[in-house]
PDB file of C-alpha atoms in Angstrom:
ATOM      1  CA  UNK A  10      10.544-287.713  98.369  1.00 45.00           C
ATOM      2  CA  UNK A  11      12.671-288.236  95.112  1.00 42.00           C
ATOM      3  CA  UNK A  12      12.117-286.903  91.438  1.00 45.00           C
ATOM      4  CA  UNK A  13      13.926-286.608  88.409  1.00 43.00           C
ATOM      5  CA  UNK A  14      14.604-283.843  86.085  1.00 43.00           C
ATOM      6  CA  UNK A  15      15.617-284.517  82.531  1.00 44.00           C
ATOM      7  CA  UNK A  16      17.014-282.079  80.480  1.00 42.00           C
ATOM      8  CA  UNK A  17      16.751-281.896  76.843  1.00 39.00           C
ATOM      9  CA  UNK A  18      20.388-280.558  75.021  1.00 41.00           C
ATOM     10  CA  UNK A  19      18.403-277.698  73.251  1.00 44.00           C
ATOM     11  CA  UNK A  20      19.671-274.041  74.685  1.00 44.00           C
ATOM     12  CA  UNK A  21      16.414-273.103  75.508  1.00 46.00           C
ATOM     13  CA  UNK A  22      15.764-276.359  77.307  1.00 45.00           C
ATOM     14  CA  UNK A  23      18.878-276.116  79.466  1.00 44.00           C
ATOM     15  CA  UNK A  24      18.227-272.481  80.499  1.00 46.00           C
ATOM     16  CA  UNK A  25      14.503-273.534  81.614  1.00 45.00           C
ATOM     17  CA  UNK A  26      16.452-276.370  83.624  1.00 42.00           C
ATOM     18  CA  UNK A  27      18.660-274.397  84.969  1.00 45.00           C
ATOM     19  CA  UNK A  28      15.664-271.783  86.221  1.00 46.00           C
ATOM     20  CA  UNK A  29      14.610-275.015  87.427  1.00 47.00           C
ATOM     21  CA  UNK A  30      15.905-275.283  91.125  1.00 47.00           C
ATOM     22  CA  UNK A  31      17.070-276.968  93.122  1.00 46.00           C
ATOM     23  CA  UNK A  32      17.596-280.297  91.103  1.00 44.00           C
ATOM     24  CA  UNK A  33      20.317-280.573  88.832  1.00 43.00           C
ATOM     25  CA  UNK A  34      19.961-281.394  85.189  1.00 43.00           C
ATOM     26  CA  UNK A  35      20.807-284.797  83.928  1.00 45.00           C
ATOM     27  CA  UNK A  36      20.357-286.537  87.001  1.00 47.00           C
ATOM     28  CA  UNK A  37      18.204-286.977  90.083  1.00 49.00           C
ATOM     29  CA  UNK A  38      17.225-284.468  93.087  1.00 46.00           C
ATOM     30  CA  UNK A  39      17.891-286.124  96.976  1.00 51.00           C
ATOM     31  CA  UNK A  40      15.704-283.675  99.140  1.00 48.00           C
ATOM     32  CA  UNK A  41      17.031-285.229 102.236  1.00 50.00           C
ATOM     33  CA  UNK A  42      20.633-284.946 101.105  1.00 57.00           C
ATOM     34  CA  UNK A  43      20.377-281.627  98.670  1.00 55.00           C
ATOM     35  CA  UNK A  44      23.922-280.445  97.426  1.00 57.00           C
ATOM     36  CA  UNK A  45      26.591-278.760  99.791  1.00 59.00           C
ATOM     37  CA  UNK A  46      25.863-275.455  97.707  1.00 56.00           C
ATOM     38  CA  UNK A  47      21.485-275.222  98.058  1.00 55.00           C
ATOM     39  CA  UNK A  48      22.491-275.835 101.838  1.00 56.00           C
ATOM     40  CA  UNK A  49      24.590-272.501 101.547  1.00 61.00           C
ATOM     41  CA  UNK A  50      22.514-270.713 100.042  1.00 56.00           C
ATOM     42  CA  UNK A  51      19.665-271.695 102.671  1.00 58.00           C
ATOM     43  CA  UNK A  52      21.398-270.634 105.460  1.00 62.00           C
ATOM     44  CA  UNK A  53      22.478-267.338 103.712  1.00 59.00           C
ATOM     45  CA  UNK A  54      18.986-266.727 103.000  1.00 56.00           C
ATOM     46  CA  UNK A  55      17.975-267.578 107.015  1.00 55.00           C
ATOM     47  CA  UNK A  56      20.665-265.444 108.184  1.00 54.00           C
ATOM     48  CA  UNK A  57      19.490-262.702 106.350  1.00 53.00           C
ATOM     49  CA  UNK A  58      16.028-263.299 107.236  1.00 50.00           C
ATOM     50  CA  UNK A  59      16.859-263.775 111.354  1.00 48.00           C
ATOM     51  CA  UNK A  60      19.969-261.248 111.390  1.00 46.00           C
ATOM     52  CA  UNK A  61      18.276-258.252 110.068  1.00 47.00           C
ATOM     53  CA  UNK A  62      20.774-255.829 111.799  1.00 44.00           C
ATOM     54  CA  UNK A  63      23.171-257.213 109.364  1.00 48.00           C
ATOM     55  CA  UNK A  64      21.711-255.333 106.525  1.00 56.00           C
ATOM     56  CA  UNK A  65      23.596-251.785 106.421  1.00 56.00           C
ATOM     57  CA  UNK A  66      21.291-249.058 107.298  1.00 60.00           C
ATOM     58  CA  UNK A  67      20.712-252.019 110.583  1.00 64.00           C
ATOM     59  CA  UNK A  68      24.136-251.624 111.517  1.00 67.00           C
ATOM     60  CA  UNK A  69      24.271-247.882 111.202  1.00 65.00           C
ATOM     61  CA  UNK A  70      21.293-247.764 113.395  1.00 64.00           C
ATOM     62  CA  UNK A  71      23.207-249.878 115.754  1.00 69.00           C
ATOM     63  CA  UNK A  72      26.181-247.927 115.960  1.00 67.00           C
ATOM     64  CA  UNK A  73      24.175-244.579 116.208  1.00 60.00           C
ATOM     65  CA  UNK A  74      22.225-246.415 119.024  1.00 69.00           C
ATOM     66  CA  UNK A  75      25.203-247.491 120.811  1.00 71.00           C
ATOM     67  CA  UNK A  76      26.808-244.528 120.237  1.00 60.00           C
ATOM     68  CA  UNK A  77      24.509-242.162 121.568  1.00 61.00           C
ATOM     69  CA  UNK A  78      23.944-244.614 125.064  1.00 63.00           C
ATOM     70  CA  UNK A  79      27.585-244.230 125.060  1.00 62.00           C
ATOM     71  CA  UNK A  80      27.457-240.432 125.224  1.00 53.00           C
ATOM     72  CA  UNK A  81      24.616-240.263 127.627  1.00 54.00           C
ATOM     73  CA  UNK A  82      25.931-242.679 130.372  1.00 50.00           C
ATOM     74  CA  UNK A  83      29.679-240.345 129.973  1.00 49.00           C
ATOM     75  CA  UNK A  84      27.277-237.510 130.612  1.00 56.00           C
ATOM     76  CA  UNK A  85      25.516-238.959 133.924  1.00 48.00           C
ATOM     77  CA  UNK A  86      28.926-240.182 134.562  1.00 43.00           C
ATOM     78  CA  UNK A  87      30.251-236.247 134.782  1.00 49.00           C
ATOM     79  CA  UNK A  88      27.540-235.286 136.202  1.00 54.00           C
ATOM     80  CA  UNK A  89      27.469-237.418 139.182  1.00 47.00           C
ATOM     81  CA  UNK A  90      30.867-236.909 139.761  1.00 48.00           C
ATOM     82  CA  UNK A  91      30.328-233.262 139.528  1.00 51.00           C
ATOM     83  CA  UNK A  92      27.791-233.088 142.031  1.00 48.00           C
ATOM     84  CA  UNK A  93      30.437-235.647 144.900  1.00 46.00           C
ATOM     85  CA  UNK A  94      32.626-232.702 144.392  1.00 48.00           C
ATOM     86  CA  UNK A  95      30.207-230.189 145.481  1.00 41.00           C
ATOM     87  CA  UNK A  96      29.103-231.828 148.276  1.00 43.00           C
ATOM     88  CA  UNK A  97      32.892-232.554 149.234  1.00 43.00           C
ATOM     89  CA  UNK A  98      34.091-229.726 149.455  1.00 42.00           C
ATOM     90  CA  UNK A  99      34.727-227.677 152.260  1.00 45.00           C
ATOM     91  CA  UNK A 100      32.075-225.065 153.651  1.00 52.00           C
ATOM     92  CA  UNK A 101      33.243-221.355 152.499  1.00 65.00           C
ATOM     93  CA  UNK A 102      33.445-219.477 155.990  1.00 74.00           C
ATOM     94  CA  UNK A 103      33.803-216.139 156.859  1.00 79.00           C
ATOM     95  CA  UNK A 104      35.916-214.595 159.500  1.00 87.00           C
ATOM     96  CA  UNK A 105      34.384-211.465 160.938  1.00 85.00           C
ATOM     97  CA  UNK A 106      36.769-208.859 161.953  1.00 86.00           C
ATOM     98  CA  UNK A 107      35.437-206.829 164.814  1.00 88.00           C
ATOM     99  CA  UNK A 108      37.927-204.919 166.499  1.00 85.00           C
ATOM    100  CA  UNK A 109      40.208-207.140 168.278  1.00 84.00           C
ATOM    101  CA  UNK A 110      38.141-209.843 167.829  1.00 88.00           C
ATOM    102  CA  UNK A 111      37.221-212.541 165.286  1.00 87.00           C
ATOM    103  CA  UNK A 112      35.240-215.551 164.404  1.00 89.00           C
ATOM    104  CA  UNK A 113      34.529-217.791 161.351  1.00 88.00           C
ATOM    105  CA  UNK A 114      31.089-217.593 160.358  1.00 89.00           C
ATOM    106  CA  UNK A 115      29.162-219.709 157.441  1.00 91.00           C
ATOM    107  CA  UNK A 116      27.166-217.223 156.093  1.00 90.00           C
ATOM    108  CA  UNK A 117      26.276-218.913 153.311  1.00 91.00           C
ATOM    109  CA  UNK A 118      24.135-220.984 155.239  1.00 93.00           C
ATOM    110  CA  UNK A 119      23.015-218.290 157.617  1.00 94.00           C
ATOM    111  CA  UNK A 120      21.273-216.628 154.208  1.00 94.00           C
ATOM    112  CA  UNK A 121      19.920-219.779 152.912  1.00 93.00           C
ATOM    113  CA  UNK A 122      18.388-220.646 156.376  1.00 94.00           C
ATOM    114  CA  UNK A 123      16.665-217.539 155.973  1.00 93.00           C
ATOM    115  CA  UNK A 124      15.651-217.706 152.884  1.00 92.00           C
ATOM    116  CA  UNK A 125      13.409-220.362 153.918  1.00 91.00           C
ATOM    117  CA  UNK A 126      11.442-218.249 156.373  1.00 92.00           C
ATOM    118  CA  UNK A 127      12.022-214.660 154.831  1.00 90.00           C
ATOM    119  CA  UNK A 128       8.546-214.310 152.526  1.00 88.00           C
ATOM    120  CA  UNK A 129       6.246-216.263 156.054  1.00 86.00           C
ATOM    121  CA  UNK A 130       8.208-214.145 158.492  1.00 86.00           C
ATOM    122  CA  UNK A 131       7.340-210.972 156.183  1.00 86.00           C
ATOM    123  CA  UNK A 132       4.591-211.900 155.396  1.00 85.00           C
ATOM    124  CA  UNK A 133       2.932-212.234 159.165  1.00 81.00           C
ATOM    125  CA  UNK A 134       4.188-208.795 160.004  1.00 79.00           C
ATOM    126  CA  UNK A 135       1.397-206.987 160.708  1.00 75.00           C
ATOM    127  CA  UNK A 136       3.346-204.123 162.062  1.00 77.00           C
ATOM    128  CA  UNK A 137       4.685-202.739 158.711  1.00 76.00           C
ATOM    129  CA  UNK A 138       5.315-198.993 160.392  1.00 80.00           C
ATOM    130  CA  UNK A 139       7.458-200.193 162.860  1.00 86.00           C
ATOM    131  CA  UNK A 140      11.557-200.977 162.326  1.00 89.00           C
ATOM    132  CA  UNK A 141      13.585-202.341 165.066  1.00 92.00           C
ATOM    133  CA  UNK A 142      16.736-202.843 162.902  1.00 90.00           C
ATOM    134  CA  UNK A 143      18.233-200.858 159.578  1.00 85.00           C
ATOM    135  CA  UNK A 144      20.932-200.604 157.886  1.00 86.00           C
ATOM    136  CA  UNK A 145      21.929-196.767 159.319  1.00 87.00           C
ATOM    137  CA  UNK A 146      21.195-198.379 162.704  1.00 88.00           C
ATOM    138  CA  UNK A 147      24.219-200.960 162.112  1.00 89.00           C
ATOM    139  CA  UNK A 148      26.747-198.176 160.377  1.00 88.00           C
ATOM    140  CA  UNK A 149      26.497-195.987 162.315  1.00 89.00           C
ATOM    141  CA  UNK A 150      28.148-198.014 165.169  1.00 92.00           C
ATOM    142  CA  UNK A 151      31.036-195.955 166.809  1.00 91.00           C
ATOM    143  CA  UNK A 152      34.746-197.142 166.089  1.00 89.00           C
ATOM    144  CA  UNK A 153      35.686-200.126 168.888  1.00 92.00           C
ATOM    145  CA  UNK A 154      32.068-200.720 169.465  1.00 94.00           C
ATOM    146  CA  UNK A 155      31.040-203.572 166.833  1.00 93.00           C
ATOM    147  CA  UNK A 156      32.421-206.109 168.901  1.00 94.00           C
ATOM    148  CA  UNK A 157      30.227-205.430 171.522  1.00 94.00           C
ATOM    149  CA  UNK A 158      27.074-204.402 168.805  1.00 95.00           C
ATOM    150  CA  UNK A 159      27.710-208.042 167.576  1.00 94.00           C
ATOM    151  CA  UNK A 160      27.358-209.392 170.973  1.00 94.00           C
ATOM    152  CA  UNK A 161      24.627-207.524 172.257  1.00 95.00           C
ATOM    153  CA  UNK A 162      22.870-208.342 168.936  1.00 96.00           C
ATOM    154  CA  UNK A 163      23.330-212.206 169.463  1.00 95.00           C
ATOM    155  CA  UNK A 164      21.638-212.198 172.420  1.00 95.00           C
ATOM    156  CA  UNK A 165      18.543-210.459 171.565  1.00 96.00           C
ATOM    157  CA  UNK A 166      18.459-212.953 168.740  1.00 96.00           C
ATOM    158  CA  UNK A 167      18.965-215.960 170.611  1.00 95.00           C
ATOM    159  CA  UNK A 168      17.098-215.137 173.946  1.00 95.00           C
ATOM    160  CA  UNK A 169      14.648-212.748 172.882  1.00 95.00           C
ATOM    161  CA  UNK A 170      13.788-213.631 168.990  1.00 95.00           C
ATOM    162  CA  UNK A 171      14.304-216.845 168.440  1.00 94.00           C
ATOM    163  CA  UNK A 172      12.851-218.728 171.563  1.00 92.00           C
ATOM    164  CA  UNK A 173       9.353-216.895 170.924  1.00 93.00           C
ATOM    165  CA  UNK A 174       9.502-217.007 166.834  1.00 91.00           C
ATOM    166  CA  UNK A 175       6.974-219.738 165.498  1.00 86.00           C
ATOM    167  CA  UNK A 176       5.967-221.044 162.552  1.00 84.00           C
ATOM    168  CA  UNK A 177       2.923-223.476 161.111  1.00 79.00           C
ATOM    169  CA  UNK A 178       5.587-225.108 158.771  1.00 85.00           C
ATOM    170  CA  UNK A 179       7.909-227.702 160.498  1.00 89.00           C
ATOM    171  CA  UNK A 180      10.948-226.764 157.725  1.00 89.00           C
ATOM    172  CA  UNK A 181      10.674-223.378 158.539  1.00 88.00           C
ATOM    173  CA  UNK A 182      11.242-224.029 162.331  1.00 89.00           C
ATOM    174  CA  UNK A 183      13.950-226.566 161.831  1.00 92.00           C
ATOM    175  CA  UNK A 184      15.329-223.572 160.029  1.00 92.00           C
ATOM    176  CA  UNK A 185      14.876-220.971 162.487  1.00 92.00           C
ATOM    177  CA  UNK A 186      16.210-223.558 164.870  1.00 93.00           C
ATOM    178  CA  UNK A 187      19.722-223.567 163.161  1.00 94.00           C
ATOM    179  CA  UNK A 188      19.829-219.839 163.339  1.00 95.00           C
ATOM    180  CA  UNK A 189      19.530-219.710 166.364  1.00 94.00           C
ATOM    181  CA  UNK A 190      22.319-222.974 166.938  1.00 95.00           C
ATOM    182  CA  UNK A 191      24.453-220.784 164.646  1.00 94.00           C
ATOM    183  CA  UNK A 192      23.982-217.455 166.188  1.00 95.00           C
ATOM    184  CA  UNK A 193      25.138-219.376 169.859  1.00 95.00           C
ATOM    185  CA  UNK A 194      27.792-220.618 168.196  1.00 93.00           C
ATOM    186  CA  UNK A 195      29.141-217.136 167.167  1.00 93.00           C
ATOM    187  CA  UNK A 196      28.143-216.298 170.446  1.00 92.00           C
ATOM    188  CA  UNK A 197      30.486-219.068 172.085  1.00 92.00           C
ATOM    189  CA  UNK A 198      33.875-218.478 170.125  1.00 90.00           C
ATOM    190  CA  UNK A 199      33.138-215.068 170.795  1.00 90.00           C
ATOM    191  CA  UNK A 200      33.527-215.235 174.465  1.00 87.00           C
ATOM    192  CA  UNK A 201      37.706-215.241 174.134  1.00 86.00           C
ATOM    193  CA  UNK A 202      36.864-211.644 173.427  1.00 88.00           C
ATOM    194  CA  UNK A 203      37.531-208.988 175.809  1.00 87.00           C
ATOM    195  CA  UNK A 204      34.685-206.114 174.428  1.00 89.00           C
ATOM    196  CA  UNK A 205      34.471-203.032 175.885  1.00 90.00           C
ATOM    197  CA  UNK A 206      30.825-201.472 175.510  1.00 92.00           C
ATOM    198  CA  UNK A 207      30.479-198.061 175.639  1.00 94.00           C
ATOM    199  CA  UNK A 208      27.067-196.348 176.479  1.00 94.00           C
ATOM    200  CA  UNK A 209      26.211-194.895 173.344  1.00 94.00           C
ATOM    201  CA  UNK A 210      26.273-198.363 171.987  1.00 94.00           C
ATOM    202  CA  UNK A 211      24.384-200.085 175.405  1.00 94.00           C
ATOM    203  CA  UNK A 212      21.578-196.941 174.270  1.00 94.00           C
ATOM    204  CA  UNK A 213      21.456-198.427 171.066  1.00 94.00           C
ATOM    205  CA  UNK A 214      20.328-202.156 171.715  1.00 95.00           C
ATOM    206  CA  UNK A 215      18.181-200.657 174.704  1.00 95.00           C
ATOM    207  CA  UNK A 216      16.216-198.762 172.273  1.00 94.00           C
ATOM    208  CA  UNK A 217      15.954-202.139 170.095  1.00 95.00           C
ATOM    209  CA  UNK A 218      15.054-203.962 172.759  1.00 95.00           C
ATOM    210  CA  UNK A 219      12.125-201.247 173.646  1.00 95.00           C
ATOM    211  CA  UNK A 220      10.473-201.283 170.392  1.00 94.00           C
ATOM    212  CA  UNK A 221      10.447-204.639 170.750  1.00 95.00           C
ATOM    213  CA  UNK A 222       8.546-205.044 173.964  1.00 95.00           C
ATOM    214  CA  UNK A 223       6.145-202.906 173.307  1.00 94.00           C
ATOM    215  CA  UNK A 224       4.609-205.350 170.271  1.00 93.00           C
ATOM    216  CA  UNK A 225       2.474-208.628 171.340  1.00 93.00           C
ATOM    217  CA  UNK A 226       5.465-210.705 171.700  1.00 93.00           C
ATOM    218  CA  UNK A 227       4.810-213.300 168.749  1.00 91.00           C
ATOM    219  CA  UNK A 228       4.594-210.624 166.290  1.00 92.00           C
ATOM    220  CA  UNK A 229       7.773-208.910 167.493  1.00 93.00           C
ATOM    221  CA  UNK A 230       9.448-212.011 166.829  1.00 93.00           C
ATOM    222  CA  UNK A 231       8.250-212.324 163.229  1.00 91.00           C
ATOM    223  CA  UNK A 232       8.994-208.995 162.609  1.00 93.00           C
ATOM    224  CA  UNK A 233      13.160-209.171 164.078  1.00 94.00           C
ATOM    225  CA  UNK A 234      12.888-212.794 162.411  1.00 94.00           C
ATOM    226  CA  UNK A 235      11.813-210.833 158.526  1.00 92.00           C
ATOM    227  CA  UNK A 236      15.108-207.705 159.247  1.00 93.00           C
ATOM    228  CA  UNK A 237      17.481-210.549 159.810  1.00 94.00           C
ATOM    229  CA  UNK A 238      18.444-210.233 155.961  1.00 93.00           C
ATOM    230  CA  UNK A 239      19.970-206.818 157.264  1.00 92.00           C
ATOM    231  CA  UNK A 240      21.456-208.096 160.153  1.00 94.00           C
ATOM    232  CA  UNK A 241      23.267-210.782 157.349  1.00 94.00           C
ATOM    233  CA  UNK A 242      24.290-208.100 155.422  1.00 92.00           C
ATOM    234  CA  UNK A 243      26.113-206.318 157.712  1.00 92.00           C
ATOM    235  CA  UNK A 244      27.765-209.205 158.788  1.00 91.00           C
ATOM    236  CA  UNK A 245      28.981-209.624 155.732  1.00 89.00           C
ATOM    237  CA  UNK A 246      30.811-206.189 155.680  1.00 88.00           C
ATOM    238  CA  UNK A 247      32.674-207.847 158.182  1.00 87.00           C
ATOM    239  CA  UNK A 248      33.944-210.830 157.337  1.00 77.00           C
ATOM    240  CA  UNK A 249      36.788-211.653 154.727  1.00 62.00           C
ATOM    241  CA  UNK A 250      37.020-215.332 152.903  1.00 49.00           C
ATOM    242  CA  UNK A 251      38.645-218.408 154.277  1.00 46.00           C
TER     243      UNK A 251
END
């Protein structure tokens, strides 16, 4: 399509031409070959149009946007990496000094074991007037005799406790179940120890043992099962870091 603009010399007439875009005054308007300049100023206007994040308050959203994406993958980033390094390092053990004897003992995980079955061991004890173990039972153990308490104590965990403790909840069994793995394995690097066990001490675990017995076997078990968090306690009296 072709037209022609004329424009008339008067002032006014040349300002209404030159309103008058795109053709040029004095001469006639290609539309399929428009001046290098209306071209320009086309694409300006379709970049402006199409490349909104150009304007500004776009790129300052951009920047805030990128910014903050930035700071949240560092943060998932330190994080992460702070998490491999707990699970890297090293179990804290303890060694437990009794008498001549000692043995490294993770009783960090001995208490969070039983944490999982504390409250459904306590809770099933339905002998609340009875105590087979307290803390004055454990003090009170005579000078050279905690070597052989701790022994004796094992063993009426592992043979007499744990093999008859049950529980409705599989977790809570797998965690009685490593216990009781632990509590052998205390039992095993404590067999390098020569302990001498004197008969106050043997009266001691007998009387244990006989308050035991004389509850229905199931709920004796839950009920040695809910003091353990004593029996962890005391342990720790014993035991220095390494």
């Amino acid at each position: 399509m072709r037209s022609s603009f004329n424009c008339i010399t008067s002032l006014s007439s040349k300002q209404r031409c030159a309103r008058q875009q795109p053709p040029f005054c004095g001469s006639e308007y290609d539309f399929k070959n428009p001046p290098q300049s209306t071209i320009r100023a086309e694409r300006m206007e379709t970049q402006r149009h199409t490349h909104p994040l150009q304007d500004p308050s776009s790129q300052l959203h951009l920047q805030v946007t990128t910014a903050m994406k930035m700071l949240l993958s560092s943060s998932v980033c330190a994080m992460l990496l702070l998490l491999l390094g707990f699970l890297n390092r090293p179990a804290e053990s303890r060694t437990l000094h009794m008498d001549g004897c000692s043995a490294n003992v993770h009783l960090h995980e001995l208490h969070r074991y039983f944490s999982e079955i504390k409250s459904d061991a306590i809770s099933a004890d339905g002998e609340i007037g009875v105590k087979l173990l307290d803390a004055s039972l454990m003090k009170n153990v005579q000078e050279g005799q905690t070597c052989c308490f701790v022994r004796l104590l094992l063993r009426f965990y592992v043979e007499r406790v744990f093999s008859n403790y049950e529980s409705s909840q599989p977790s809570q069994q797998r965690c009685s179940s490593a216990l009781a793995n632990a509590f052998v394995s205390i039992r095993r690097e404590m067999h390098k120890c020569h302990c001498h066990c004197g008969e106050e001490t043997q009266r001691t675990i007998d009387s244990v043992l006989a308050s035991f017995d004389k509850l229905q076997i199931q709920q004796a078990a839950q009920k040695a099962v809910g003091e353990l968090g004593t029996v962890l306690d005391w342990l720790e009296g014993l035991g220095s870091k390494s």
